PDB file of C-alpha atoms in Angstrom:
ATOM      1  CA  MET A 733      42.080 -16.210   6.070  1.00 47.00           C
ATOM      2  CA  ALA A 734      42.211 -12.434   5.812  1.00 51.00           C
ATOM      3  CA  SER A 735      39.626 -10.481   7.750  1.00 58.00           C
ATOM      4  CA  GLN A 736      37.355  -8.209   5.770  1.00 68.00           C
ATOM      5  CA  LEU A 737      36.669  -4.639   6.732  1.00 71.00           C
ATOM      6  CA  LEU A 738      33.048  -3.709   7.247  1.00 69.00           C
ATOM      7  CA  PRO A 739      31.640  -0.924   5.093  1.00 79.00           C
ATOM      8  CA  ARG A 740      31.354   2.334   7.022  1.00 77.00           C
ATOM      9  CA  SER A 741      27.551   2.163   7.282  1.00 78.00           C
ATOM     10  CA  GLU A 742      27.724  -1.353   8.760  1.00 80.00           C
ATOM     11  CA  LEU A 743      30.450  -0.269  11.172  1.00 75.00           C
ATOM     12  CA  ILE A 744      28.335   2.676  12.367  1.00 80.00           C
ATOM     13  CA  ALA A 745      25.281   0.434  12.729  1.00 80.00           C
ATOM     14  CA  SER A 746      27.363  -2.057  14.719  1.00 79.00           C
ATOM     15  CA  LEU A 747      28.724   0.695  16.989  1.00 80.00           C
ATOM     16  CA  LYS A 748      25.246   2.121  17.530  1.00 80.00           C
ATOM     17  CA  ALA A 749      23.812  -1.324  18.358  1.00 82.00           C
ATOM     18  CA  GLY A 750      26.605  -1.944  20.851  1.00 80.00           C
ATOM     19  CA  LEU A 751      26.038   1.430  22.493  1.00 82.00           C
ATOM     20  CA  GLN A 752      22.284   0.797  22.662  1.00 81.00           C
ATOM     21  CA  ARG A 753      22.933  -2.532  24.413  1.00 85.00           C
ATOM     22  CA  CYS A 754      24.933  -0.770  27.123  1.00 86.00           C
ATOM     23  CA  SER A 755      22.561   2.203  27.427  1.00 86.00           C
ATOM     24  CA  LYS A 756      22.014   1.694  31.157  1.00 90.00           C
ATOM     25  CA  THR A 757      25.775   1.521  31.735  1.00 89.00           C
ATOM     26  CA  LEU A 758      26.246   4.785  29.798  1.00 90.00           C
ATOM     27  CA  LEU A 759      23.566   6.414  31.964  1.00 91.00           C
ATOM     28  CA  ILE A 760      25.010   5.203  35.275  1.00 93.00           C
ATOM     29  CA  ALA A 761      28.609   6.016  34.288  1.00 93.00           C
ATOM     30  CA  GLY A 762      27.608   9.437  32.952  1.00 94.00           C
ATOM     31  CA  ILE A 763      25.730  10.398  36.127  1.00 96.00           C
ATOM     32  CA  ALA A 764      28.493   9.026  38.382  1.00 96.00           C
ATOM     33  CA  LEU A 765      31.166  10.995  36.496  1.00 96.00           C
ATOM     34  CA  ILE A 766      29.100  14.191  36.669  1.00 97.00           C
ATOM     35  CA  VAL A 767      28.574  13.828  40.435  1.00 97.00           C
ATOM     36  CA  LEU A 768      32.241  13.022  41.088  1.00 95.00           C
ATOM     37  CA  GLY A 769      33.271  15.917  38.858  1.00 96.00           C
ATOM     38  CA  MET A 770      31.054  18.384  40.751  1.00 97.00           C
ATOM     39  CA  VAL A 771      32.404  17.197  44.116  1.00 96.00           C
ATOM     40  CA  ALA A 772      35.985  17.659  42.897  1.00 95.00           C
ATOM     41  CA  ILE A 773      35.203  21.139  41.500  1.00 95.00           C
ATOM     42  CA  ILE A 774      33.570  22.242  44.762  1.00 96.00           C
ATOM     43  CA  ALA A 775      36.472  20.948  46.897  1.00 94.00           C
ATOM     44  CA  PRO A 776      39.576  20.932  44.653  1.00 93.00           C
ATOM     45  CA  GLY A 777      42.095  20.909  47.498  1.00 91.00           C
ATOM     46  CA  ILE A 778      40.490  17.842  49.020  1.00 93.00           C
ATOM     47  CA  ALA A 779      40.267  16.202  45.586  1.00 93.00           C
ATOM     48  CA  THR A 780      43.982  16.886  45.041  1.00 91.00           C
ATOM     49  CA  LEU A 781      44.831  15.333  48.402  1.00 91.00           C
ATOM     50  CA  PHE A 782      42.567  12.372  47.622  1.00 90.00           C
ATOM     51  CA  VAL A 783      44.233  11.750  44.242  1.00 87.00           C
ATOM     52  CA  THR A 784      47.725  12.003  45.746  1.00 91.00           C
ATOM     53  CA  THR A 785      46.874   9.737  48.679  1.00 93.00           C
ATOM     54  CA  PHE A 786      45.083   7.214  46.477  1.00 91.00           C
ATOM     55  CA  LEU A 787      48.085   6.941  44.173  1.00 91.00           C
ATOM     56  CA  GLY A 788      50.407   6.594  47.162  1.00 95.00           C
ATOM     57  CA  TRP A 789      48.410   3.642  48.458  1.00 97.00           C
ATOM     58  CA  LEU A 790      48.159   2.191  44.969  1.00 95.00           C
ATOM     59  CA  PHE A 791      51.958   2.202  44.709  1.00 95.00           C
ATOM     60  CA  ILE A 792      52.258   0.559  48.130  1.00 97.00           C
ATOM     61  CA  VAL A 793      49.791  -2.212  47.254  1.00 96.00           C
ATOM     62  CA  SER A 794      51.659  -2.703  43.984  1.00 94.00           C
ATOM     63  CA  ALA A 795      54.934  -2.917  45.921  1.00 95.00           C
ATOM     64  CA  VAL A 796      53.564  -5.636  48.197  1.00 94.00           C
ATOM     65  CA  ALA A 797      52.451  -7.658  45.158  1.00 92.00           C
ATOM     66  CA  GLU A 798      55.797  -7.147  43.401  1.00 89.00           C
ATOM     67  CA  LEU A 799      57.818  -8.110  46.487  1.00 90.00           C
ATOM     68  CA  TYR A 800      55.655 -11.169  47.063  1.00 88.00           C
ATOM     69  CA  LEU A 801      56.172 -12.160  43.436  1.00 84.00           C
ATOM     70  CA  ALA A 802      59.925 -11.662  43.799  1.00 84.00           C
ATOM     71  CA  PHE A 803      60.127 -14.473  46.325  1.00 82.00           C
ATOM     72  CA  GLN A 804      57.949 -16.760  44.206  1.00 81.00           C
ATOM     73  CA  VAL A 805      60.310 -16.485  41.236  1.00 72.00           C
ATOM     74  CA  HIS A 806      63.446 -18.598  41.126  1.00 66.00           C
ATOM     75  CA  GLY A 807      66.664 -17.291  39.614  1.00 65.00           C
ATOM     76  CA  GLY A 808      69.035 -14.542  40.707  1.00 67.00           C
ATOM     77  CA  TRP A 809      68.408 -11.703  38.241  1.00 68.00           C
ATOM     78  CA  ARG A 810      64.663 -12.316  38.045  1.00 70.00           C
ATOM     79  CA  ILE A 811      64.431 -12.007  41.817  1.00 81.00           C
ATOM     80  CA  ALA A 812      66.635  -8.905  41.824  1.00 80.00           C
ATOM     81  CA  GLY A 813      64.505  -7.215  39.157  1.00 79.00           C
ATOM     82  CA  ALA A 814      61.246  -7.982  40.939  1.00 80.00           C
ATOM     83  CA  VAL A 815      62.656  -6.816  44.301  1.00 87.00           C
ATOM     84  CA  LEU A 816      63.953  -3.625  42.698  1.00 89.00           C
ATOM     85  CA  THR A 817      60.607  -2.750  41.083  1.00 88.00           C
ATOM     86  CA  GLY A 818      58.844  -3.544  44.350  1.00 90.00           C
ATOM     87  CA  LEU A 819      61.169  -1.277  46.315  1.00 94.00           C
ATOM     88  CA  ILE A 820      60.780   1.540  43.775  1.00 94.00           C
ATOM     89  CA  SER A 821      56.985   1.260  44.029  1.00 93.00           C
ATOM     90  CA  LEU A 822      57.205   1.207  47.828  1.00 96.00           C
ATOM     91  CA  VAL A 823      59.428   4.309  47.943  1.00 96.00           C
ATOM     92  CA  ALA A 824      57.158   6.159  45.498  1.00 94.00           C
ATOM     93  CA  GLY A 825      54.049   5.278  47.509  1.00 95.00           C
ATOM     94  CA  VAL A 826      55.515   6.226  50.871  1.00 96.00           C
ATOM     95  CA  TRP A 827      56.934   9.453  49.372  1.00 95.00           C
ATOM     96  CA  LEU A 828      53.475  10.443  48.077  1.00 94.00           C
ATOM     97  CA  LEU A 829      51.911   9.776  51.484  1.00 95.00           C
ATOM     98  CA  ILE A 830      54.630  11.639  53.436  1.00 95.00           C
ATOM     99  CA  ASN A 831      55.019  14.556  50.975  1.00 93.00           C
ATOM    100  CA  PRO A 832      51.558  15.147  49.507  1.00 91.00           C
ATOM    101  CA  ALA A 833      52.361  18.725  48.408  1.00 88.00           C
ATOM    102  CA  ALA A 834      55.493  17.706  46.495  1.00 91.00           C
ATOM    103  CA  GLY A 835      53.613  14.677  45.233  1.00 91.00           C
ATOM    104  CA  ALA A 836      50.788  16.925  44.030  1.00 90.00           C
ATOM    105  CA  ALA A 837      53.302  19.122  42.184  1.00 90.00           C
ATOM    106  CA  ALA A 838      54.833  16.083  40.461  1.00 89.00           C
ATOM    107  CA  LEU A 839      51.426  14.599  39.726  1.00 84.00           C
ATOM    108  CA  THR A 840      50.242  17.920  38.335  1.00 85.00           C
ATOM    109  CA  LEU A 841      52.962  17.762  35.718  1.00 88.00           C
ATOM    110  CA  LEU A 842      51.999  14.181  34.898  1.00 86.00           C
ATOM    111  CA  LEU A 843      48.354  15.237  34.763  1.00 79.00           C
ATOM    112  CA  ALA A 844      49.158  17.813  32.109  1.00 86.00           C
ATOM    113  CA  ALA A 845      50.623  15.085  29.915  1.00 91.00           C
ATOM    114  CA  TYR A 846      47.661  12.819  30.718  1.00 91.00           C
ATOM    115  CA  PHE A 847      45.078  15.412  29.670  1.00 90.00           C
ATOM    116  CA  VAL A 848      46.838  16.091  26.381  1.00 92.00           C
ATOM    117  CA  ALA A 849      47.222  12.368  25.630  1.00 94.00           C
ATOM    118  CA  THR A 850      43.620  11.456  26.519  1.00 94.00           C
ATOM    119  CA  GLY A 851      42.395  14.439  24.526  1.00 93.00           C
ATOM    120  CA  VAL A 852      44.139  13.045  21.467  1.00 91.00           C
ATOM    121  CA  VAL A 853      42.685   9.563  22.090  1.00 93.00           C
ATOM    122  CA  LYS A 854      39.176  11.010  22.568  1.00 90.00           C
ATOM    123  CA  ALA A 855      39.583  12.953  19.308  1.00 89.00           C
ATOM    124  CA  VAL A 856      40.485   9.749  17.464  1.00 89.00           C
ATOM    125  CA  ALA A 857      37.444   8.024  19.010  1.00 85.00           C
ATOM    126  CA  ALA A 858      35.229  10.966  18.020  1.00 83.00           C
ATOM    127  CA  PHE A 859      36.544  10.778  14.468  1.00 84.00           C
ATOM    128  CA  GLN A 860      35.575   7.096  14.353  1.00 83.00           C
ATOM    129  CA  LEU A 861      32.112   7.915  15.762  1.00 78.00           C
ATOM    130  CA  ARG A 862      31.476  10.902  13.461  1.00 77.00           C
ATOM    131  CA  GLY A 863      28.500   9.199  11.789  1.00 76.00           C
ATOM    132  CA  VAL A 864      26.834   8.545  15.153  1.00 77.00           C
ATOM    133  CA  GLY A 865      24.755  11.302  16.717  1.00 77.00           C
ATOM    134  CA  GLY A 866      26.293  12.877  19.800  1.00 76.00           C
ATOM    135  CA  SER A 867      29.862  12.418  18.610  1.00 77.00           C
ATOM    136  CA  GLY A 868      30.285  16.200  18.646  1.00 83.00           C
ATOM    137  CA  TRP A 869      30.248  16.038  22.439  1.00 84.00           C
ATOM    138  CA  THR A 870      33.141  13.580  22.329  1.00 84.00           C
ATOM    139  CA  ILE A 871      35.072  16.059  20.155  1.00 88.00           C
ATOM    140  CA  PHE A 872      34.225  18.812  22.654  1.00 91.00           C
ATOM    141  CA  SER A 873      35.432  16.607  25.522  1.00 90.00           C
ATOM    142  CA  ALA A 874      38.660  15.927  23.608  1.00 91.00           C
ATOM    143  CA  ALA A 875      39.270  19.640  23.036  1.00 94.00           C
ATOM    144  CA  CYS A 876      38.600  20.381  26.720  1.00 92.00           C
ATOM    145  CA  SER A 877      41.125  17.730  27.773  1.00 92.00           C
ATOM    146  CA  VAL A 878      43.853  19.175  25.534  1.00 93.00           C
ATOM    147  CA  ILE A 879      43.131  22.750  26.689  1.00 93.00           C
ATOM    148  CA  LEU A 880      43.188  21.664  30.347  1.00 84.00           C
ATOM    149  CA  GLY A 881      46.540  19.965  29.799  1.00 87.00           C
ATOM    150  CA  MET A 882      48.003  23.149  28.329  1.00 89.00           C
ATOM    151  CA  LEU A 883      46.647  25.222  31.237  1.00 84.00           C
ATOM    152  CA  VAL A 884      48.352  22.894  33.711  1.00 82.00           C
ATOM    153  CA  PHE A 885      51.693  23.249  31.927  1.00 84.00           C
ATOM    154  CA  ASN A 886      51.379  27.056  32.020  1.00 87.00           C
ATOM    155  CA  GLY A 887      50.460  27.378  35.727  1.00 84.00           C
ATOM    156  CA  TRP A 888      52.837  24.830  37.244  1.00 81.00           C
ATOM    157  CA  PRO A 889      54.023  24.657  40.069  1.00 81.00           C
ATOM    158  CA  GLY A 890      52.098  27.459  41.791  1.00 80.00           C
ATOM    159  CA  THR A 891      48.650  26.011  41.289  1.00 80.00           C
ATOM    160  CA  ALA A 892      49.502  22.379  42.053  1.00 84.00           C
ATOM    161  CA  VAL A 893      47.700  22.365  45.421  1.00 82.00           C
ATOM    162  CA  TRP A 894      44.236  22.965  43.977  1.00 87.00           C
ATOM    163  CA  LEU A 895      44.564  22.596  40.211  1.00 82.00           C
ATOM    164  CA  LEU A 896      44.932  18.821  40.209  1.00 80.00           C
ATOM    165  CA  GLY A 897      41.573  18.290  41.917  1.00 87.00           C
ATOM    166  CA  LEU A 898      39.836  21.016  39.929  1.00 88.00           C
ATOM    167  CA  LEU A 899      40.997  19.738  36.551  1.00 79.00           C
ATOM    168  CA  VAL A 900      40.154  16.136  37.359  1.00 86.00           C
ATOM    169  CA  GLY A 901      36.693  17.386  38.360  1.00 92.00           C
ATOM    170  CA  ILE A 902      36.215  19.346  35.152  1.00 91.00           C
ATOM    171  CA  ASP A 903      37.377  16.434  33.029  1.00 89.00           C
ATOM    172  CA  LEU A 904      35.054  14.011  34.859  1.00 93.00           C
ATOM    173  CA  LEU A 905      32.148  16.446  34.464  1.00 95.00           C
ATOM    174  CA  PHE A 906      32.599  16.889  30.708  1.00 95.00           C
ATOM    175  CA  TYR A 907      33.158  13.206  30.069  1.00 93.00           C
ATOM    176  CA  GLY A 908      30.018  12.391  32.057  1.00 95.00           C
ATOM    177  CA  TRP A 909      28.023  14.815  29.909  1.00 95.00           C
ATOM    178  CA  ALA A 910      29.580  13.308  26.767  1.00 92.00           C
ATOM    179  CA  LEU A 911      28.447   9.815  27.827  1.00 91.00           C
ATOM    180  CA  LEU A 912      24.911  11.050  28.544  1.00 93.00           C
ATOM    181  CA  ALA A 913      24.748  12.851  25.182  1.00 91.00           C
ATOM    182  CA  LEU A 914      26.002   9.755  23.381  1.00 87.00           C
ATOM    183  CA  ARG A 915      23.419   7.621  25.186  1.00 88.00           C
ATOM    184  CA  SER A 916      20.663  10.055  24.266  1.00 87.00           C
ATOM    185  CA  ALA A 917      21.691  10.127  20.615  1.00 84.00           C
ATOM    186  CA  VAL A 918      21.892   6.356  20.143  1.00 83.00           C
ATOM    187  CA  ASN A 919      18.537   5.778  21.853  1.00 82.00           C
ATOM    188  CA  ARG A 920      16.592   8.044  19.469  1.00 81.00           C
TER     189      ARG A 920
END
């Protein structure tokens, strides 16, 4: 049986109803993102160190899980592949913890790509929400993400120590405001 597409007005009504149901979640997430964004903007060097350290530990935890899995799997090449991915994750995590400045420089480059990519995804989401009030803020957030990504590419590597934390803070701040604006619009 082929699925039928909803008419645009029904799709917008369905989206709005879903957003109204999670109004409290939008409020809490919006406020949390704004607060975290302001903290990162006020202390960008610390935020950069936090991001680098967090990712280092994330890689190490991932490595432990991958290595554990490697010895649960039976068969030569499957074990070798799982051990190899576990060791790569372990090396990456330890490297980030031992070399946070070099890690921040590498992560800053990745962040530039992240901002551009999420900006594009937010723009697509905003296009889909264009009949819902407050979607303009999502477009604004998308544009900010793309612009931030381009700024990172232009200033690398000199600004890697503080830019990572600052840009994450700015992005969190704008996305928090976008969620609050969306919540406000759907609750009218």
